[in-house]
Amino acid sequence: SSRVPWLSLTAKQNWAKMMITQRVIRGFKAPSFSRQISDEMRAKIPPNYKQKSGLDSIVKLELFEKESPERIKDLWTEYHAKDGNYISCILSAADYNTLRLRGKECPFFVLPLRRAQGFFTMLQQWQPERTLFTSLAEYKARPEYAPPYFNMSYYPELLAKKGIVLVRGEVDTKMITRLEAQFLMEHSHRFFFEDRKFELLRIFNKRPQAFDFNNVLKEMGMSSNKDD
């Protein structure tokens, strides 16, 4: 099977991340580990598993640039509503700049999806122009080959002229539903954009020994019964 983004970490870094995921699954808390390893994890965000194509590979950019931001939003939303493997949204310049700054500072996080037997926990990783999600349990079992269930690509080509960034989410519908992907997109952005929620990302990335997954559930209005 092909390798995915979190593969280019060293064995030592993989060990550190594995320790986080094992503890999160069992007890909703991440352990403490050496400051050196933590710093290495944050400093070496792995490269993309596949080069993201530009916006001009999806739309006729020269025609899009002639439209108003409102019309572009409508066209982008309508286009992706027709394909069950994709979802979309639009970010303002301010939100996109916040995402870039905070994503670089805190690239990793965990988000739950509610399933019949409790929670299905997803590991999130931000990269420049992309956010990826995989199953936390699958990452625990095979950290080097955990497949992406969902990824969001950011297209800033219209940022300078229109003040917006187009976002496209690609869903592996064999793993999660389109509605679950929409849920992840919305809540991932909220945790980056809202200061109180972002503090949990900061704790997860910088003070993992203090991280409590129950606080994530509380912020999302979900009760802590049991997770997958």
PDB file of C-alpha atoms in Angstrom:
ATOM      1  CA  SER A   1       0.000   0.000   0.000  1.00  0.00           C
ATOM      2  CA  SER A   2       1.093   3.550  -0.624  1.00  0.00           C
ATOM      3  CA  ARG A   3       2.495   5.738   2.074  1.00  0.00           C
ATOM      4  CA  VAL A   4       0.635   8.720   3.423  1.00  0.00           C
ATOM      5  CA  PRO A   5       1.598  12.093   4.925  1.00  0.00           C
ATOM      6  CA  TRP A   6       2.455  11.059   8.447  1.00  0.00           C
ATOM      7  CA  LEU A   7       5.037   8.612   7.086  1.00  0.00           C
ATOM      8  CA  SER A   8       8.037  10.825   6.752  1.00  0.00           C
ATOM      9  CA  LEU A   9       8.409  11.206  10.528  1.00  0.00           C
ATOM     10  CA  THR A  10      11.411   9.471  12.039  1.00  0.00           C
ATOM     11  CA  ALA A  11      10.965   6.321  14.106  1.00  0.00           C
ATOM     12  CA  LYS A  12      11.491   8.348  17.249  1.00  0.00           C
ATOM     13  CA  GLN A  13       8.783  10.813  16.285  1.00  0.00           C
ATOM     14  CA  ASN A  14       6.441   7.981  15.311  1.00  0.00           C
ATOM     15  CA  TRP A  15       6.985   6.477  18.745  1.00  0.00           C
ATOM     16  CA  ALA A  16       6.092   9.763  20.387  1.00  0.00           C
ATOM     17  CA  LYS A  17       2.909  10.145  18.359  1.00  0.00           C
ATOM     18  CA  MET A  18       1.980   6.526  18.962  1.00  0.00           C
ATOM     19  CA  MET A  19       2.206   7.136  22.693  1.00  0.00           C
ATOM     20  CA  ILE A  20      -0.204  10.039  22.315  1.00  0.00           C
ATOM     21  CA  THR A  21      -2.724   8.035  20.322  1.00  0.00           C
ATOM     22  CA  GLN A  22      -2.583   4.989  22.603  1.00  0.00           C
ATOM     23  CA  ARG A  23      -3.363   7.091  25.634  1.00  0.00           C
ATOM     24  CA  VAL A  24      -6.090   9.085  23.906  1.00  0.00           C
ATOM     25  CA  ILE A  25      -7.863   5.890  22.873  1.00  0.00           C
ATOM     26  CA  ARG A  26      -7.690   4.303  26.318  1.00  0.00           C
ATOM     27  CA  GLY A  27      -8.181   7.194  28.653  1.00  0.00           C
ATOM     28  CA  PHE A  28      -8.768  10.410  26.735  1.00  0.00           C
ATOM     29  CA  LYS A  29      -5.450  11.821  27.946  1.00  0.00           C
ATOM     30  CA  ALA A  30      -2.110  12.242  26.221  1.00  0.00           C
ATOM     31  CA  PRO A  31       1.063  11.446  28.202  1.00  0.00           C
ATOM     32  CA  SER A  32       4.004  13.654  28.840  1.00  0.00           C
ATOM     33  CA  PHE A  33       7.136  12.999  26.800  1.00  0.00           C
ATOM     34  CA  SER A  34      10.414  14.786  26.314  1.00  0.00           C
ATOM     35  CA  ARG A  35      10.350  18.413  25.179  1.00  0.00           C
ATOM     36  CA  GLN A  36      12.871  17.530  22.496  1.00  0.00           C
ATOM     37  CA  ILE A  37      10.561  14.978  20.854  1.00  0.00           C
ATOM     38  CA  SER A  38       7.587  17.311  21.085  1.00  0.00           C
ATOM     39  CA  ASP A  39       9.535  20.105  19.403  1.00  0.00           C
ATOM     40  CA  GLU A  40      10.677  17.753  16.635  1.00  0.00           C
ATOM     41  CA  MET A  41       7.109  16.716  15.935  1.00  0.00           C
ATOM     42  CA  ARG A  42       5.953  20.291  15.547  1.00  0.00           C
ATOM     43  CA  ALA A  43       8.957  21.369  13.502  1.00  0.00           C
ATOM     44  CA  LYS A  44       8.832  18.582  10.916  1.00  0.00           C
ATOM     45  CA  ILE A  45       5.383  18.505   9.392  1.00  0.00           C
ATOM     46  CA  PRO A  46       5.552  15.722   6.786  1.00  0.00           C
ATOM     47  CA  PRO A  47       5.241  16.558   3.083  1.00  0.00           C
ATOM     48  CA  ASN A  48       2.018  16.015   1.165  1.00  0.00           C
ATOM     49  CA  TYR A  49       1.366  12.442   0.083  1.00  0.00           C
ATOM     50  CA  LYS A  50       0.203  13.770  -3.271  1.00  0.00           C
ATOM     51  CA  GLN A  51       0.861  17.133  -4.871  1.00  0.00           C
ATOM     52  CA  LYS A  52      -2.298  19.202  -4.742  1.00  0.00           C
ATOM     53  CA  SER A  53      -3.355  20.490  -8.161  1.00  0.00           C
ATOM     54  CA  GLY A  54      -4.168  24.168  -8.572  1.00  0.00           C
ATOM     55  CA  LEU A  55      -7.627  25.679  -8.805  1.00  0.00           C
ATOM     56  CA  ASP A  56      -7.280  25.863 -12.584  1.00  0.00           C
ATOM     57  CA  SER A  57      -7.435  22.060 -12.677  1.00  0.00           C
ATOM     58  CA  ILE A  58     -11.018  22.260 -11.356  1.00  0.00           C
ATOM     59  CA  VAL A  59     -12.459  25.441 -12.895  1.00  0.00           C
ATOM     60  CA  LYS A  60     -11.699  27.834 -15.705  1.00  0.00           C
ATOM     61  CA  LEU A  61      -9.873  30.319 -13.545  1.00  0.00           C
ATOM     62  CA  GLU A  62      -9.913  33.154 -16.085  1.00  0.00           C
ATOM     63  CA  LEU A  63     -13.731  33.009 -16.132  1.00  0.00           C
ATOM     64  CA  PHE A  64     -14.040  32.647 -12.358  1.00  0.00           C
ATOM     65  CA  GLU A  65     -11.957  35.781 -11.856  1.00  0.00           C
ATOM     66  CA  LYS A  66     -14.572  37.817 -13.743  1.00  0.00           C
ATOM     67  CA  GLU A  67     -17.346  36.892 -11.302  1.00  0.00           C
ATOM     68  CA  SER A  68     -18.225  38.565  -8.016  1.00  0.00           C
ATOM     69  CA  PRO A  69     -17.280  36.806  -4.757  1.00  0.00           C
ATOM     70  CA  GLU A  70     -20.958  36.073  -4.130  1.00  0.00           C
ATOM     71  CA  ARG A  71     -21.379  34.465  -7.541  1.00  0.00           C
ATOM     72  CA  ILE A  72     -18.177  32.456  -7.113  1.00  0.00           C
ATOM     73  CA  LYS A  73     -19.492  31.115  -3.798  1.00  0.00           C
ATOM     74  CA  ASP A  74     -22.730  30.018  -5.478  1.00  0.00           C
ATOM     75  CA  LEU A  75     -20.943  28.342  -8.388  1.00  0.00           C
ATOM     76  CA  TRP A  76     -18.465  26.539  -6.122  1.00  0.00           C
ATOM     77  CA  THR A  77     -21.207  25.282  -3.799  1.00  0.00           C
ATOM     78  CA  GLU A  78     -23.485  24.158  -6.637  1.00  0.00           C
ATOM     79  CA  TYR A  79     -20.651  22.342  -8.392  1.00  0.00           C
ATOM     80  CA  HIS A  80     -19.705  20.252  -5.364  1.00  0.00           C
ATOM     81  CA  ALA A  81     -23.293  19.569  -4.311  1.00  0.00           C
ATOM     82  CA  LYS A  82     -23.616  17.313  -7.375  1.00  0.00           C
ATOM     83  CA  ASP A  83     -20.793  14.940  -6.447  1.00  0.00           C
ATOM     84  CA  GLY A  84     -21.162  12.633  -3.458  1.00  0.00           C
ATOM     85  CA  ASN A  85     -17.397  12.307  -3.031  1.00  0.00           C
ATOM     86  CA  TYR A  86     -16.811  16.009  -2.387  1.00  0.00           C
ATOM     87  CA  ILE A  87     -17.947  18.787  -0.097  1.00  0.00           C
ATOM     88  CA  SER A  88     -16.966  22.447  -0.117  1.00  0.00           C
ATOM     89  CA  CYS A  89     -16.918  25.731   1.736  1.00  0.00           C
ATOM     90  CA  ILE A  90     -15.531  29.251   1.382  1.00  0.00           C
ATOM     91  CA  LEU A  91     -13.176  31.009   3.807  1.00  0.00           C
ATOM     92  CA  SER A  92     -12.701  34.726   4.212  1.00  0.00           C
ATOM     93  CA  ALA A  93      -9.195  36.156   4.008  1.00  0.00           C
ATOM     94  CA  ALA A  94      -9.178  36.706   7.772  1.00  0.00           C
ATOM     95  CA  ASP A  95     -10.213  33.118   8.543  1.00  0.00           C
ATOM     96  CA  TYR A  96      -7.701  31.697   6.079  1.00  0.00           C
ATOM     97  CA  ASN A  97      -4.856  33.710   7.590  1.00  0.00           C
ATOM     98  CA  THR A  98      -5.897  32.544  11.065  1.00  0.00           C
ATOM     99  CA  LEU A  99      -5.950  28.940   9.856  1.00  0.00           C
ATOM    100  CA  ARG A 100      -2.468  29.184   8.348  1.00  0.00           C
ATOM    101  CA  LEU A 101      -0.934  30.694  11.465  1.00  0.00           C
ATOM    102  CA  ARG A 102      -2.646  28.396  13.932  1.00  0.00           C
ATOM    103  CA  GLY A 103      -2.262  25.298  11.764  1.00  0.00           C
ATOM    104  CA  LYS A 104       1.484  25.824  11.579  1.00  0.00           C
ATOM    105  CA  GLU A 105       1.616  26.254  15.358  1.00  0.00           C
ATOM    106  CA  CYS A 106      -0.638  23.296  16.198  1.00  0.00           C
ATOM    107  CA  PRO A 107      -0.895  20.828  13.297  1.00  0.00           C
ATOM    108  CA  PHE A 108      -2.314  17.800  15.145  1.00  0.00           C
ATOM    109  CA  PHE A 109      -5.666  17.229  16.835  1.00  0.00           C
ATOM    110  CA  VAL A 110      -8.368  14.620  17.476  1.00  0.00           C
ATOM    111  CA  LEU A 111     -12.078  14.933  16.701  1.00  0.00           C
ATOM    112  CA  PRO A 112     -14.879  12.425  17.412  1.00  0.00           C
ATOM    113  CA  LEU A 113     -17.562  11.148  15.075  1.00  0.00           C
ATOM    114  CA  ARG A 114     -20.628   9.710  16.771  1.00  0.00           C
ATOM    115  CA  ARG A 115     -21.337   6.116  15.827  1.00  0.00           C
ATOM    116  CA  ALA A 116     -23.899   3.593  17.063  1.00  0.00           C
ATOM    117  CA  GLN A 117     -21.495   2.104  19.624  1.00  0.00           C
ATOM    118  CA  GLY A 118     -20.077   5.418  20.861  1.00  0.00           C
ATOM    119  CA  PHE A 119     -17.341   7.511  19.254  1.00  0.00           C
ATOM    120  CA  PHE A 120     -15.134   6.969  16.244  1.00  0.00           C
ATOM    121  CA  THR A 121     -12.090   9.170  16.816  1.00  0.00           C
ATOM    122  CA  MET A 122     -10.291  10.874  13.933  1.00  0.00           C
ATOM    123  CA  LEU A 123      -6.703  12.109  13.936  1.00  0.00           C
ATOM    124  CA  GLN A 124      -6.336  15.453  12.148  1.00  0.00           C
ATOM    125  CA  GLN A 125      -3.149  16.858  10.651  1.00  0.00           C
ATOM    126  CA  TRP A 126      -2.834  20.314   9.119  1.00  0.00           C
ATOM    127  CA  GLN A 127      -0.362  20.875   6.291  1.00  0.00           C
ATOM    128  CA  PRO A 128       0.165  23.966   4.114  1.00  0.00           C
ATOM    129  CA  GLU A 129      -2.932  24.204   1.869  1.00  0.00           C
ATOM    130  CA  ARG A 130      -4.351  20.939   3.209  1.00  0.00           C
ATOM    131  CA  THR A 131      -5.896  19.271   6.273  1.00  0.00           C
ATOM    132  CA  LEU A 132      -6.035  15.471   6.484  1.00  0.00           C
ATOM    133  CA  PHE A 133      -7.993  13.026   8.635  1.00  0.00           C
ATOM    134  CA  THR A 134      -7.448   9.355   9.383  1.00  0.00           C
ATOM    135  CA  SER A 135      -8.835   6.935  11.947  1.00  0.00           C
ATOM    136  CA  LEU A 136      -7.024   7.228  15.246  1.00  0.00           C
ATOM    137  CA  ALA A 137      -7.457   3.490  15.879  1.00  0.00           C
ATOM    138  CA  GLU A 138      -6.073   2.663  12.437  1.00  0.00           C
ATOM    139  CA  TYR A 139      -3.163   5.024  12.986  1.00  0.00           C
ATOM    140  CA  LYS A 140      -2.476   3.258  16.274  1.00  0.00           C
ATOM    141  CA  ALA A 141      -2.428  -0.114  14.520  1.00  0.00           C
ATOM    142  CA  ARG A 142      -0.443   0.955  11.423  1.00  0.00           C
ATOM    143  CA  PRO A 143       0.949   4.471  11.857  1.00  0.00           C
ATOM    144  CA  GLU A 144       2.944   4.366   8.629  1.00  0.00           C
ATOM    145  CA  TYR A 145       0.057   3.237   6.441  1.00  0.00           C
ATOM    146  CA  ALA A 146      -3.057   4.769   7.998  1.00  0.00           C
ATOM    147  CA  PRO A 147      -5.136   5.821   4.976  1.00  0.00           C
ATOM    148  CA  PRO A 148      -6.667   9.279   4.649  1.00  0.00           C
ATOM    149  CA  TYR A 149     -10.426   9.081   5.195  1.00  0.00           C
ATOM    150  CA  PHE A 150     -11.003  12.716   4.327  1.00  0.00           C
ATOM    151  CA  ASN A 151      -8.866  15.644   3.215  1.00  0.00           C
ATOM    152  CA  MET A 152      -9.540  19.327   2.735  1.00  0.00           C
ATOM    153  CA  SER A 153      -7.620  21.302   0.102  1.00  0.00           C
ATOM    154  CA  TYR A 154      -7.381  25.097   0.205  1.00  0.00           C
ATOM    155  CA  TYR A 155      -7.197  27.180  -2.974  1.00  0.00           C
ATOM    156  CA  PRO A 156      -5.929  30.746  -2.367  1.00  0.00           C
ATOM    157  CA  GLU A 157      -5.717  31.756  -6.042  1.00  0.00           C
ATOM    158  CA  LEU A 158      -8.606  34.237  -5.651  1.00  0.00           C
ATOM    159  CA  LEU A 159      -7.450  35.642  -2.333  1.00  0.00           C
ATOM    160  CA  ALA A 160      -5.756  38.784  -3.640  1.00  0.00           C
ATOM    161  CA  LYS A 161      -8.505  39.849  -6.044  1.00  0.00           C
ATOM    162  CA  LYS A 162     -11.653  38.508  -4.374  1.00  0.00           C
ATOM    163  CA  GLY A 163     -10.720  38.176  -0.692  1.00  0.00           C
ATOM    164  CA  ILE A 164     -11.864  34.549  -0.481  1.00  0.00           C
ATOM    165  CA  VAL A 165     -10.300  31.086  -0.381  1.00  0.00           C
ATOM    166  CA  LEU A 166     -12.103  28.098  -1.878  1.00  0.00           C
ATOM    167  CA  VAL A 167     -12.066  24.853   0.108  1.00  0.00           C
ATOM    168  CA  ARG A 168     -12.692  21.403  -1.330  1.00  0.00           C
ATOM    169  CA  GLY A 169     -13.139  18.303   0.798  1.00  0.00           C
ATOM    170  CA  GLU A 170     -12.524  14.877  -0.737  1.00  0.00           C
ATOM    171  CA  VAL A 171     -14.316  12.040   1.056  1.00  0.00           C
ATOM    172  CA  ASP A 172     -13.530   8.330   1.066  1.00  0.00           C
ATOM    173  CA  THR A 173     -17.174   7.266   1.295  1.00  0.00           C
ATOM    174  CA  LYS A 174     -16.174   3.683   2.066  1.00  0.00           C
ATOM    175  CA  MET A 175     -14.840   4.959   5.386  1.00  0.00           C
ATOM    176  CA  ILE A 176     -17.049   7.885   6.401  1.00  0.00           C
ATOM    177  CA  THR A 177     -20.208   9.454   5.037  1.00  0.00           C
ATOM    178  CA  ARG A 178     -20.477  12.783   3.310  1.00  0.00           C
ATOM    179  CA  LEU A 179     -22.395  14.131   6.314  1.00  0.00           C
ATOM    180  CA  GLU A 180     -19.634  12.986   8.654  1.00  0.00           C
ATOM    181  CA  ALA A 181     -17.071  14.734   6.454  1.00  0.00           C
ATOM    182  CA  GLN A 182     -19.156  17.910   6.607  1.00  0.00           C
ATOM    183  CA  PHE A 183     -19.215  17.574  10.390  1.00  0.00           C
ATOM    184  CA  LEU A 184     -15.412  17.248  10.475  1.00  0.00           C
ATOM    185  CA  MET A 185     -14.939  20.247   8.182  1.00  0.00           C
ATOM    186  CA  GLU A 186     -17.167  22.494  10.262  1.00  0.00           C
ATOM    187  CA  HIS A 187     -15.766  21.501  13.642  1.00  0.00           C
ATOM    188  CA  SER A 188     -12.145  21.439  12.509  1.00  0.00           C
ATOM    189  CA  HIS A 189     -12.490  25.047  11.391  1.00  0.00           C
ATOM    190  CA  ARG A 190     -14.285  26.055  14.583  1.00  0.00           C
ATOM    191  CA  PHE A 191     -11.441  24.688  16.703  1.00  0.00           C
ATOM    192  CA  PHE A 192      -8.977  26.782  14.720  1.00  0.00           C
ATOM    193  CA  PHE A 193     -11.069  29.961  14.551  1.00  0.00           C
ATOM    194  CA  GLU A 194     -12.564  30.197  18.055  1.00  0.00           C
ATOM    195  CA  ASP A 195     -10.059  31.190  20.725  1.00  0.00           C
ATOM    196  CA  ARG A 196     -11.467  29.003  23.517  1.00  0.00           C
ATOM    197  CA  LYS A 197     -11.590  25.945  21.283  1.00  0.00           C
ATOM    198  CA  PHE A 198      -8.129  26.622  19.874  1.00  0.00           C
ATOM    199  CA  GLU A 199      -6.710  26.475  23.375  1.00  0.00           C
ATOM    200  CA  LEU A 200      -7.450  22.725  23.307  1.00  0.00           C
ATOM    201  CA  LEU A 201      -5.339  22.349  20.144  1.00  0.00           C
ATOM    202  CA  ARG A 202      -2.559  24.240  21.852  1.00  0.00           C
ATOM    203  CA  ILE A 203      -2.723  21.930  24.859  1.00  0.00           C
ATOM    204  CA  PHE A 204      -2.779  18.806  22.661  1.00  0.00           C
ATOM    205  CA  ASN A 205       0.302  19.911  20.700  1.00  0.00           C
ATOM    206  CA  LYS A 206       2.317  21.677  23.390  1.00  0.00           C
ATOM    207  CA  ARG A 207       1.216  20.270  26.744  1.00  0.00           C
ATOM    208  CA  PRO A 208      -0.105  16.782  25.924  1.00  0.00           C
ATOM    209  CA  GLN A 209       0.138  15.645  29.533  1.00  0.00           C
ATOM    210  CA  ALA A 210      -2.627  18.168  30.327  1.00  0.00           C
ATOM    211  CA  PHE A 211      -4.895  17.208  27.429  1.00  0.00           C
ATOM    212  CA  ASP A 212      -8.330  15.796  28.301  1.00  0.00           C
ATOM    213  CA  PHE A 213     -10.476  14.557  25.416  1.00  0.00           C
ATOM    214  CA  ASN A 214     -13.596  15.070  27.510  1.00  0.00           C
ATOM    215  CA  ASN A 215     -13.083  18.815  27.056  1.00  0.00           C
ATOM    216  CA  VAL A 216     -13.293  18.318  23.283  1.00  0.00           C
ATOM    217  CA  LEU A 217     -16.553  16.429  23.718  1.00  0.00           C
ATOM    218  CA  LYS A 218     -17.865  19.175  25.964  1.00  0.00           C
ATOM    219  CA  GLU A 219     -17.024  21.882  23.426  1.00  0.00           C
ATOM    220  CA  MET A 220     -18.863  19.881  20.774  1.00  0.00           C
ATOM    221  CA  GLY A 221     -21.893  19.224  22.949  1.00  0.00           C
ATOM    222  CA  MET A 222     -21.283  15.471  23.046  1.00  0.00           C
ATOM    223  CA  SER A 223     -21.463  13.287  26.149  1.00  0.00           C
ATOM    224  CA  SER A 224     -18.527  11.004  27.032  1.00  0.00           C
ATOM    225  CA  ASN A 225     -19.959   7.511  27.023  1.00  0.00           C
ATOM    226  CA  LYS A 226     -17.401   5.358  25.206  1.00  0.00           C
ATOM    227  CA  ASP A 227     -15.275   5.766  22.139  1.00  0.00           C
ATOM    228  CA  ASP A 228     -13.946   3.534  19.378  1.00  0.00           C
TER     229      ASP A 228
END
